[in-house]
Amino acid sequence: MSISIIIPVYNEEECIKLCVEETQRAFQEVDYEILIVNDGSTDQSHGVISALAAGNGHIQYISYPENKGYSHAIRRGVQLASKEYTSYLDADLQYLPTELRKMYEFAVKNRYVFVLGKPTRKYYKFLRHFMSLVYNFLVAQLLNLRVGDANSLKLIATQTLKALELKREFGGVELEILLGMIDHSIPIILFPIHVQERLAGKSKAGLKIILSTLGHIVDLRRSQRESRRGQRQP
C-alpha cells in the first residue's frame, strides 16, 4: 500500500522544514509522496520548500503567488495525489506524522476507506479551544454530523476522495469530505490520536476565521437541503 501526504503551507517558514523531515522519518519504510502546496506565502516559505524538494524524489512542490485559502490548497493536492491513500498534515505539527502513520497502518490492516482522527487530548489555547467547541456544535446541529472533531486528521482511499470531485474553493473542504462520505454510504471509522501545541509561528485563528467558517457551514447546509429536495422529486 502507499500514501500521498498533502501539506498546505501559508507563511510557515518556521515549521515546514521540521514537518517535512518528521513526515519522511515516519514513513521511511512506506511507499509515500509528499505534496507541498505553497498557498501564496509572503515569508521565506518558498525558499525553504525549494531547498527541501531539490533532488528529493518523494517531494512534489506546487506553488502559486496568490493566497487562495486552505480548501483550494487541499484540492490542488488531491488532484495530484497518486498513491492508494491520501491524507493532509498542517505544517505546524499539531498533528504528528507518527500519529498519521498509526492511522495508516490501522486503515491498511482493516482495509478501511475512511479513517477520522479522534483527539484524546488537545493542547489548544483558549481562543482555539473555544472556536473548536463552537464549530463542532454548529456542525452537529446544522449538518447532523456528530463525529467529535470535524476538522481532525483524515485518511481516505485516494480513488474515493477523487470521486467526490471536491468543489469548495475558499473554505469548508473538511465538511465537504465528511458529507461526501455520508452521501456515498462510506463508514466513518474513528481512531484515537494525540494533538499537541503548535510548533512555532502564529495561529491563523481569529474573528474573521470564525465568521468565514460559519458562512461555510450555512452554505453547506443549504446545499444539503437542495440535494435532498432534488432526490425527492420524481
PDB file of C-alpha atoms in Angstrom:
ATOM      1  CA  MET A   1       0.000   0.000   0.000  1.00  0.00           C
ATOM      2  CA  SER A   2       1.042   3.626  -0.398  1.00  0.00           C
ATOM      3  CA  ILE A   3       0.134   7.132   0.732  1.00  0.00           C
ATOM      4  CA  SER A   4       0.051  10.696  -0.612  1.00  0.00           C
ATOM      5  CA  ILE A   5       0.539  13.314   2.114  1.00  0.00           C
ATOM      6  CA  ILE A   6      -0.567  16.856   1.305  1.00  0.00           C
ATOM      7  CA  ILE A   7       0.994  19.696   3.308  1.00  0.00           C
ATOM      8  CA  PRO A   8      -0.723  23.062   2.671  1.00  0.00           C
ATOM      9  CA  VAL A   9       1.559  25.977   3.529  1.00  0.00           C
ATOM     10  CA  TYR A  10       0.864  29.637   4.170  1.00  0.00           C
ATOM     11  CA  ASN A  11       3.683  31.545   5.885  1.00  0.00           C
ATOM     12  CA  GLU A  12       5.134  28.556   7.719  1.00  0.00           C
ATOM     13  CA  GLU A  13       8.857  29.268   7.325  1.00  0.00           C
ATOM     14  CA  GLU A  14       9.477  28.340  10.970  1.00  0.00           C
ATOM     15  CA  CYS A  15       7.708  24.970  10.781  1.00  0.00           C
ATOM     16  CA  ILE A  16       7.802  23.475   7.318  1.00  0.00           C
ATOM     17  CA  LYS A  17      11.348  22.059   7.347  1.00  0.00           C
ATOM     18  CA  LEU A  18      10.822  20.069  10.547  1.00  0.00           C
ATOM     19  CA  CYS A  19       7.345  18.996   9.390  1.00  0.00           C
ATOM     20  CA  VAL A  20       8.726  17.518   6.170  1.00  0.00           C
ATOM     21  CA  GLU A  21      11.668  15.878   7.936  1.00  0.00           C
ATOM     22  CA  GLU A  22       9.402  14.310  10.566  1.00  0.00           C
ATOM     23  CA  THR A  23       6.994  13.110   7.865  1.00  0.00           C
ATOM     24  CA  GLN A  24       9.802  11.471   5.907  1.00  0.00           C
ATOM     25  CA  ARG A  25      11.114   9.843   9.062  1.00  0.00           C
ATOM     26  CA  ALA A  26       7.683   8.476   9.998  1.00  0.00           C
ATOM     27  CA  PHE A  27       7.065   6.980   6.535  1.00  0.00           C
ATOM     28  CA  GLN A  28      10.576   5.949   5.518  1.00  0.00           C
ATOM     29  CA  GLU A  29       9.568   2.287   5.158  1.00  0.00           C
ATOM     30  CA  VAL A  30       6.402   3.094   3.191  1.00  0.00           C
ATOM     31  CA  ASP A  31       5.760   3.941  -0.463  1.00  0.00           C
ATOM     32  CA  TYR A  32       4.884   7.614   0.001  1.00  0.00           C
ATOM     33  CA  GLU A  33       4.864  11.021  -1.652  1.00  0.00           C
ATOM     34  CA  ILE A  34       4.677  14.463  -0.055  1.00  0.00           C
ATOM     35  CA  LEU A  35       2.735  17.132  -1.946  1.00  0.00           C
ATOM     36  CA  ILE A  36       3.666  20.556  -0.560  1.00  0.00           C
ATOM     37  CA  VAL A  37       1.225  23.262  -1.677  1.00  0.00           C
ATOM     38  CA  ASN A  38       2.511  26.792  -1.097  1.00  0.00           C
ATOM     39  CA  ASP A  39      -0.663  28.876  -0.914  1.00  0.00           C
ATOM     40  CA  GLY A  40       0.761  32.308  -1.703  1.00  0.00           C
ATOM     41  CA  SER A  41       3.133  32.605   1.254  1.00  0.00           C
ATOM     42  CA  THR A  42       4.749  36.026   1.703  1.00  0.00           C
ATOM     43  CA  ASP A  43       7.542  34.940   4.070  1.00  0.00           C
ATOM     44  CA  GLN A  44      10.533  32.708   3.278  1.00  0.00           C
ATOM     45  CA  SER A  45       8.493  29.513   2.934  1.00  0.00           C
ATOM     46  CA  HIS A  46       9.196  29.255  -0.803  1.00  0.00           C
ATOM     47  CA  GLY A  47      12.955  29.198  -0.351  1.00  0.00           C
ATOM     48  CA  VAL A  48      12.787  26.652   2.451  1.00  0.00           C
ATOM     49  CA  ILE A  49      10.485  24.349   0.492  1.00  0.00           C
ATOM     50  CA  SER A  50      12.502  24.657  -2.720  1.00  0.00           C
ATOM     51  CA  ALA A  51      15.613  23.526  -0.860  1.00  0.00           C
ATOM     52  CA  LEU A  52      13.736  20.577   0.644  1.00  0.00           C
ATOM     53  CA  ALA A  53      12.299  19.494  -2.707  1.00  0.00           C
ATOM     54  CA  ALA A  54      15.538  19.798  -4.691  1.00  0.00           C
ATOM     55  CA  GLY A  55      16.681  16.321  -5.670  1.00  0.00           C
ATOM     56  CA  ASN A  56      14.118  14.620  -3.423  1.00  0.00           C
ATOM     57  CA  GLY A  57      12.037  12.129  -5.369  1.00  0.00           C
ATOM     58  CA  HIS A  58       9.451  11.855  -2.611  1.00  0.00           C
ATOM     59  CA  ILE A  59       8.515  15.556  -2.672  1.00  0.00           C
ATOM     60  CA  GLN A  60       6.367  17.336  -5.234  1.00  0.00           C
ATOM     61  CA  TYR A  61       6.211  21.122  -4.819  1.00  0.00           C
ATOM     62  CA  ILE A  62       3.242  23.183  -6.016  1.00  0.00           C
ATOM     63  CA  SER A  63       3.336  26.969  -5.608  1.00  0.00           C
ATOM     64  CA  TYR A  64       1.258  29.930  -6.741  1.00  0.00           C
ATOM     65  CA  PRO A  65       1.550  33.647  -5.860  1.00  0.00           C
ATOM     66  CA  GLU A  66      -1.997  34.351  -4.665  1.00  0.00           C
ATOM     67  CA  ASN A  67      -3.343  33.185  -1.292  1.00  0.00           C
ATOM     68  CA  LYS A  68      -6.421  31.165  -2.304  1.00  0.00           C
ATOM     69  CA  GLY A  69      -7.141  29.511   1.023  1.00  0.00           C
ATOM     70  CA  TYR A  70      -6.813  26.170   2.758  1.00  0.00           C
ATOM     71  CA  SER A  71      -9.560  24.425   0.781  1.00  0.00           C
ATOM     72  CA  HIS A  72      -8.006  25.364  -2.556  1.00  0.00           C
ATOM     73  CA  ALA A  73      -4.624  24.069  -1.414  1.00  0.00           C
ATOM     74  CA  ILE A  74      -6.150  20.744  -0.375  1.00  0.00           C
ATOM     75  CA  ARG A  75      -7.993  20.440  -3.691  1.00  0.00           C
ATOM     76  CA  ARG A  76      -4.792  21.049  -5.644  1.00  0.00           C
ATOM     77  CA  GLY A  77      -3.056  18.356  -3.654  1.00  0.00           C
ATOM     78  CA  VAL A  78      -5.888  15.869  -4.139  1.00  0.00           C
ATOM     79  CA  GLN A  79      -5.801  16.414  -7.901  1.00  0.00           C
ATOM     80  CA  LEU A  80      -2.137  15.388  -7.969  1.00  0.00           C
ATOM     81  CA  ALA A  81      -2.267  12.558  -5.412  1.00  0.00           C
ATOM     82  CA  SER A  82      -1.160   9.278  -6.991  1.00  0.00           C
ATOM     83  CA  LYS A  83      -0.896   6.800  -4.103  1.00  0.00           C
ATOM     84  CA  GLU A  84      -3.571   4.472  -2.711  1.00  0.00           C
ATOM     85  CA  TYR A  85      -4.377   6.569   0.354  1.00  0.00           C
ATOM     86  CA  THR A  86      -4.374  10.341   0.794  1.00  0.00           C
ATOM     87  CA  SER A  87      -4.099  12.481   3.895  1.00  0.00           C
ATOM     88  CA  TYR A  88      -3.069  16.026   4.721  1.00  0.00           C
ATOM     89  CA  LEU A  89      -0.979  17.451   7.534  1.00  0.00           C
ATOM     90  CA  ASP A  90      -0.750  21.022   8.762  1.00  0.00           C
ATOM     91  CA  ALA A  91       2.812  22.333   8.742  1.00  0.00           C
ATOM     92  CA  ASP A  92       2.602  23.441  12.388  1.00  0.00           C
ATOM     93  CA  LEU A  93       2.816  19.797  13.544  1.00  0.00           C
ATOM     94  CA  GLN A  94      -0.213  19.902  15.828  1.00  0.00           C
ATOM     95  CA  TYR A  95      -0.953  16.559  14.207  1.00  0.00           C
ATOM     96  CA  LEU A  96       2.218  14.497  14.319  1.00  0.00           C
ATOM     97  CA  PRO A  97       3.277  12.389  11.313  1.00  0.00           C
ATOM     98  CA  THR A  98       3.768   9.473  13.720  1.00  0.00           C
ATOM     99  CA  GLU A  99       0.053   9.655  14.553  1.00  0.00           C
ATOM    100  CA  LEU A 100      -0.792   9.607  10.851  1.00  0.00           C
ATOM    101  CA  ARG A 101       1.468   6.567  10.409  1.00  0.00           C
ATOM    102  CA  LYS A 102      -0.542   4.737  13.082  1.00  0.00           C
ATOM    103  CA  MET A 103      -3.791   5.687  11.321  1.00  0.00           C
ATOM    104  CA  TYR A 104      -2.359   4.498   8.018  1.00  0.00           C
ATOM    105  CA  GLU A 105      -1.354   1.092   9.392  1.00  0.00           C
ATOM    106  CA  PHE A 106      -4.783   0.754  11.030  1.00  0.00           C
ATOM    107  CA  ALA A 107      -6.558   1.539   7.751  1.00  0.00           C
ATOM    108  CA  VAL A 108      -4.380  -0.774   5.673  1.00  0.00           C
ATOM    109  CA  LYS A 109      -4.735  -3.669   8.111  1.00  0.00           C
ATOM    110  CA  ASN A 110      -8.533  -3.391   8.171  1.00  0.00           C
ATOM    111  CA  ARG A 111      -8.986  -2.189   4.572  1.00  0.00           C
ATOM    112  CA  TYR A 112     -10.898   0.896   5.679  1.00  0.00           C
ATOM    113  CA  VAL A 113     -11.808   3.543   3.116  1.00  0.00           C
ATOM    114  CA  PHE A 114     -12.001   6.481   5.521  1.00  0.00           C
ATOM    115  CA  VAL A 115     -10.476   6.997   8.959  1.00  0.00           C
ATOM    116  CA  LEU A 116     -11.026  10.122  11.068  1.00  0.00           C
ATOM    117  CA  GLY A 117      -8.772  11.016  13.971  1.00  0.00           C
ATOM    118  CA  LYS A 118     -10.421  11.267  17.379  1.00  0.00           C
ATOM    119  CA  PRO A 119      -8.274  13.570  19.547  1.00  0.00           C
ATOM    120  CA  THR A 120      -7.746  12.102  23.011  1.00  0.00           C
ATOM    121  CA  ARG A 121      -6.147  15.292  24.288  1.00  0.00           C
ATOM    122  CA  LYS A 122      -5.901  18.762  22.763  1.00  0.00           C
ATOM    123  CA  TYR A 123      -3.338  21.388  23.689  1.00  0.00           C
ATOM    124  CA  TYR A 124      -5.276  24.366  22.364  1.00  0.00           C
ATOM    125  CA  LYS A 125      -5.089  27.874  23.721  1.00  0.00           C
ATOM    126  CA  PHE A 126      -8.364  29.393  24.950  1.00  0.00           C
ATOM    127  CA  LEU A 127      -9.444  31.051  21.689  1.00  0.00           C
ATOM    128  CA  ARG A 128      -8.673  27.983  19.588  1.00  0.00           C
ATOM    129  CA  HIS A 129     -10.419  25.721  22.108  1.00  0.00           C
ATOM    130  CA  PHE A 130     -13.495  27.980  22.165  1.00  0.00           C
ATOM    131  CA  MET A 131     -13.616  28.124  18.367  1.00  0.00           C
ATOM    132  CA  SER A 132     -13.363  24.343  18.162  1.00  0.00           C
ATOM    133  CA  LEU A 133     -16.258  23.858  20.587  1.00  0.00           C
ATOM    134  CA  VAL A 134     -18.497  26.345  18.751  1.00  0.00           C
ATOM    135  CA  TYR A 135     -17.568  24.970  15.346  1.00  0.00           C
ATOM    136  CA  ASN A 136     -18.263  21.337  16.191  1.00  0.00           C
ATOM    137  CA  PHE A 137     -21.504  22.267  17.969  1.00  0.00           C
ATOM    138  CA  LEU A 138     -22.736  24.067  14.843  1.00  0.00           C
ATOM    139  CA  VAL A 139     -21.630  21.182  12.636  1.00  0.00           C
ATOM    140  CA  ALA A 140     -23.563  18.723  14.804  1.00  0.00           C
ATOM    141  CA  GLN A 141     -26.707  20.862  14.973  1.00  0.00           C
ATOM    142  CA  LEU A 142     -26.892  22.220  11.425  1.00  0.00           C
ATOM    143  CA  LEU A 143     -25.404  19.358   9.417  1.00  0.00           C
ATOM    144  CA  ASN A 144     -26.250  16.453  11.728  1.00  0.00           C
ATOM    145  CA  LEU A 145     -22.592  15.442  11.747  1.00  0.00           C
ATOM    146  CA  ARG A 146     -21.650  14.087  15.159  1.00  0.00           C
ATOM    147  CA  VAL A 147     -18.091  12.934  14.710  1.00  0.00           C
ATOM    148  CA  GLY A 148     -16.311  14.670  17.575  1.00  0.00           C
ATOM    149  CA  ASP A 149     -13.884  16.956  15.747  1.00  0.00           C
ATOM    150  CA  ALA A 150     -14.874  17.502  12.127  1.00  0.00           C
ATOM    151  CA  ASN A 151     -11.529  19.154  11.327  1.00  0.00           C
ATOM    152  CA  SER A 152      -9.394  16.361  12.724  1.00  0.00           C
ATOM    153  CA  LEU A 153      -6.784  14.342  10.847  1.00  0.00           C
ATOM    154  CA  LYS A 154      -8.244  12.361   7.936  1.00  0.00           C
ATOM    155  CA  LEU A 155      -7.054   9.395   5.885  1.00  0.00           C
ATOM    156  CA  ILE A 156      -9.014   8.499   2.762  1.00  0.00           C
ATOM    157  CA  ALA A 157      -8.694   5.992  -0.059  1.00  0.00           C
ATOM    158  CA  THR A 158      -7.493   8.180  -2.929  1.00  0.00           C
ATOM    159  CA  GLN A 159      -9.860   6.762  -5.538  1.00  0.00           C
ATOM    160  CA  THR A 160     -12.822   7.521  -3.274  1.00  0.00           C
ATOM    161  CA  LEU A 161     -11.548  11.014  -2.452  1.00  0.00           C
ATOM    162  CA  LYS A 162     -11.088  11.906  -6.108  1.00  0.00           C
ATOM    163  CA  ALA A 163     -14.590  10.600  -6.872  1.00  0.00           C
ATOM    164  CA  LEU A 164     -16.025  13.256  -4.545  1.00  0.00           C
ATOM    165  CA  GLU A 165     -14.896  15.924  -7.038  1.00  0.00           C
ATOM    166  CA  LEU A 166     -14.342  18.499  -4.304  1.00  0.00           C
ATOM    167  CA  LYS A 167     -15.630  21.922  -5.252  1.00  0.00           C
ATOM    168  CA  ARG A 168     -15.104  24.106  -2.187  1.00  0.00           C
ATOM    169  CA  GLU A 169     -12.733  26.857  -3.278  1.00  0.00           C
ATOM    170  CA  PHE A 170     -12.334  29.169  -0.304  1.00  0.00           C
ATOM    171  CA  GLY A 171     -13.317  27.048   2.704  1.00  0.00           C
ATOM    172  CA  GLY A 172     -15.316  24.136   4.026  1.00  0.00           C
ATOM    173  CA  VAL A 173     -13.393  21.317   2.366  1.00  0.00           C
ATOM    174  CA  GLU A 174     -13.232  19.382   5.655  1.00  0.00           C
ATOM    175  CA  LEU A 175     -17.019  19.283   5.876  1.00  0.00           C
ATOM    176  CA  GLU A 176     -17.386  18.636   2.164  1.00  0.00           C
ATOM    177  CA  ILE A 177     -15.299  15.484   2.582  1.00  0.00           C
ATOM    178  CA  LEU A 178     -17.319  14.278   5.581  1.00  0.00           C
ATOM    179  CA  LEU A 179     -20.656  14.925   3.879  1.00  0.00           C
ATOM    180  CA  GLY A 180     -19.359  13.206   0.750  1.00  0.00           C
ATOM    181  CA  MET A 181     -18.526  10.098   2.751  1.00  0.00           C
ATOM    182  CA  ILE A 182     -22.027  10.030   4.205  1.00  0.00           C
ATOM    183  CA  ASP A 183     -23.629  10.590   0.794  1.00  0.00           C
ATOM    184  CA  HIS A 184     -21.649   7.622  -0.561  1.00  0.00           C
ATOM    185  CA  SER A 185     -22.584   5.465   2.466  1.00  0.00           C
ATOM    186  CA  ILE A 186     -18.944   5.092   3.484  1.00  0.00           C
ATOM    187  CA  PRO A 187     -18.448   4.345   7.203  1.00  0.00           C
ATOM    188  CA  ILE A 188     -16.564   6.962   9.226  1.00  0.00           C
ATOM    189  CA  ILE A 189     -14.071   4.993  11.322  1.00  0.00           C
ATOM    190  CA  LEU A 190     -12.681   6.844  14.353  1.00  0.00           C
ATOM    191  CA  PHE A 191      -9.100   6.339  15.514  1.00  0.00           C
ATOM    192  CA  PRO A 192      -7.640   7.879  18.709  1.00  0.00           C
ATOM    193  CA  ILE A 193      -4.832  10.386  18.114  1.00  0.00           C
ATOM    194  CA  HIS A 194      -2.774  12.811  20.161  1.00  0.00           C
ATOM    195  CA  VAL A 195      -2.811  16.548  19.338  1.00  0.00           C
ATOM    196  CA  GLN A 196      -0.014  18.803  20.546  1.00  0.00           C
ATOM    197  CA  GLU A 197       0.673  22.531  20.706  1.00  0.00           C
ATOM    198  CA  ARG A 198       1.582  24.391  17.548  1.00  0.00           C
ATOM    199  CA  LEU A 199       5.320  24.053  16.887  1.00  0.00           C
ATOM    200  CA  ALA A 200       6.012  27.710  16.065  1.00  0.00           C
ATOM    201  CA  GLY A 201       4.567  30.782  14.415  1.00  0.00           C
ATOM    202  CA  LYS A 202       1.132  32.239  14.942  1.00  0.00           C
ATOM    203  CA  SER A 203      -2.221  30.532  14.641  1.00  0.00           C
ATOM    204  CA  LYS A 204      -4.445  31.752  11.799  1.00  0.00           C
ATOM    205  CA  ALA A 205      -7.461  31.597  14.144  1.00  0.00           C
ATOM    206  CA  GLY A 206      -9.417  34.800  14.699  1.00  0.00           C
ATOM    207  CA  LEU A 207     -12.799  36.501  14.352  1.00  0.00           C
ATOM    208  CA  LYS A 208     -12.502  36.565  10.559  1.00  0.00           C
ATOM    209  CA  ILE A 209     -11.995  32.800  10.507  1.00  0.00           C
ATOM    210  CA  ILE A 210     -14.954  32.249  12.855  1.00  0.00           C
ATOM    211  CA  LEU A 211     -17.315  34.291  10.663  1.00  0.00           C
ATOM    212  CA  SER A 212     -15.994  32.692   7.487  1.00  0.00           C
ATOM    213  CA  THR A 213     -16.421  29.207   8.938  1.00  0.00           C
ATOM    214  CA  LEU A 214     -19.986  29.954   9.985  1.00  0.00           C
ATOM    215  CA  GLY A 215     -20.703  31.051   6.419  1.00  0.00           C
ATOM    216  CA  HIS A 216     -19.315  27.778   5.050  1.00  0.00           C
ATOM    217  CA  ILE A 217     -21.489  25.727   7.407  1.00  0.00           C
ATOM    218  CA  VAL A 218     -24.625  27.657   6.435  1.00  0.00           C
ATOM    219  CA  ASP A 219     -23.754  27.326   2.749  1.00  0.00           C
ATOM    220  CA  LEU A 220     -23.211  23.583   3.065  1.00  0.00           C
ATOM    221  CA  ARG A 221     -26.475  23.256   4.962  1.00  0.00           C
ATOM    222  CA  ARG A 222     -28.270  24.991   2.095  1.00  0.00           C
ATOM    223  CA  SER A 223     -26.613  22.718  -0.456  1.00  0.00           C
ATOM    224  CA  GLN A 224     -27.518  19.685   1.637  1.00  0.00           C
ATOM    225  CA  ARG A 225     -31.188  20.689   1.699  1.00  0.00           C
ATOM    226  CA  GLU A 226     -31.267  21.386  -2.037  1.00  0.00           C
ATOM    227  CA  SER A 227     -29.686  17.993  -2.753  1.00  0.00           C
ATOM    228  CA  ARG A 228     -32.240  16.167  -0.630  1.00  0.00           C
ATOM    229  CA  ARG A 229     -35.065  18.142  -2.205  1.00  0.00           C
ATOM    230  CA  GLY A 230     -33.834  17.138  -5.664  1.00  0.00           C
ATOM    231  CA  GLN A 231     -33.671  13.461  -4.673  1.00  0.00           C
ATOM    232  CA  ARG A 232     -37.331  13.508  -3.630  1.00  0.00           C
ATOM    233  CA  GLN A 233     -38.539  14.835  -6.969  1.00  0.00           C
ATOM    234  CA  PRO A 234     -39.754  12.170  -9.420  1.00  0.00           C
TER     235      PRO A 234
END
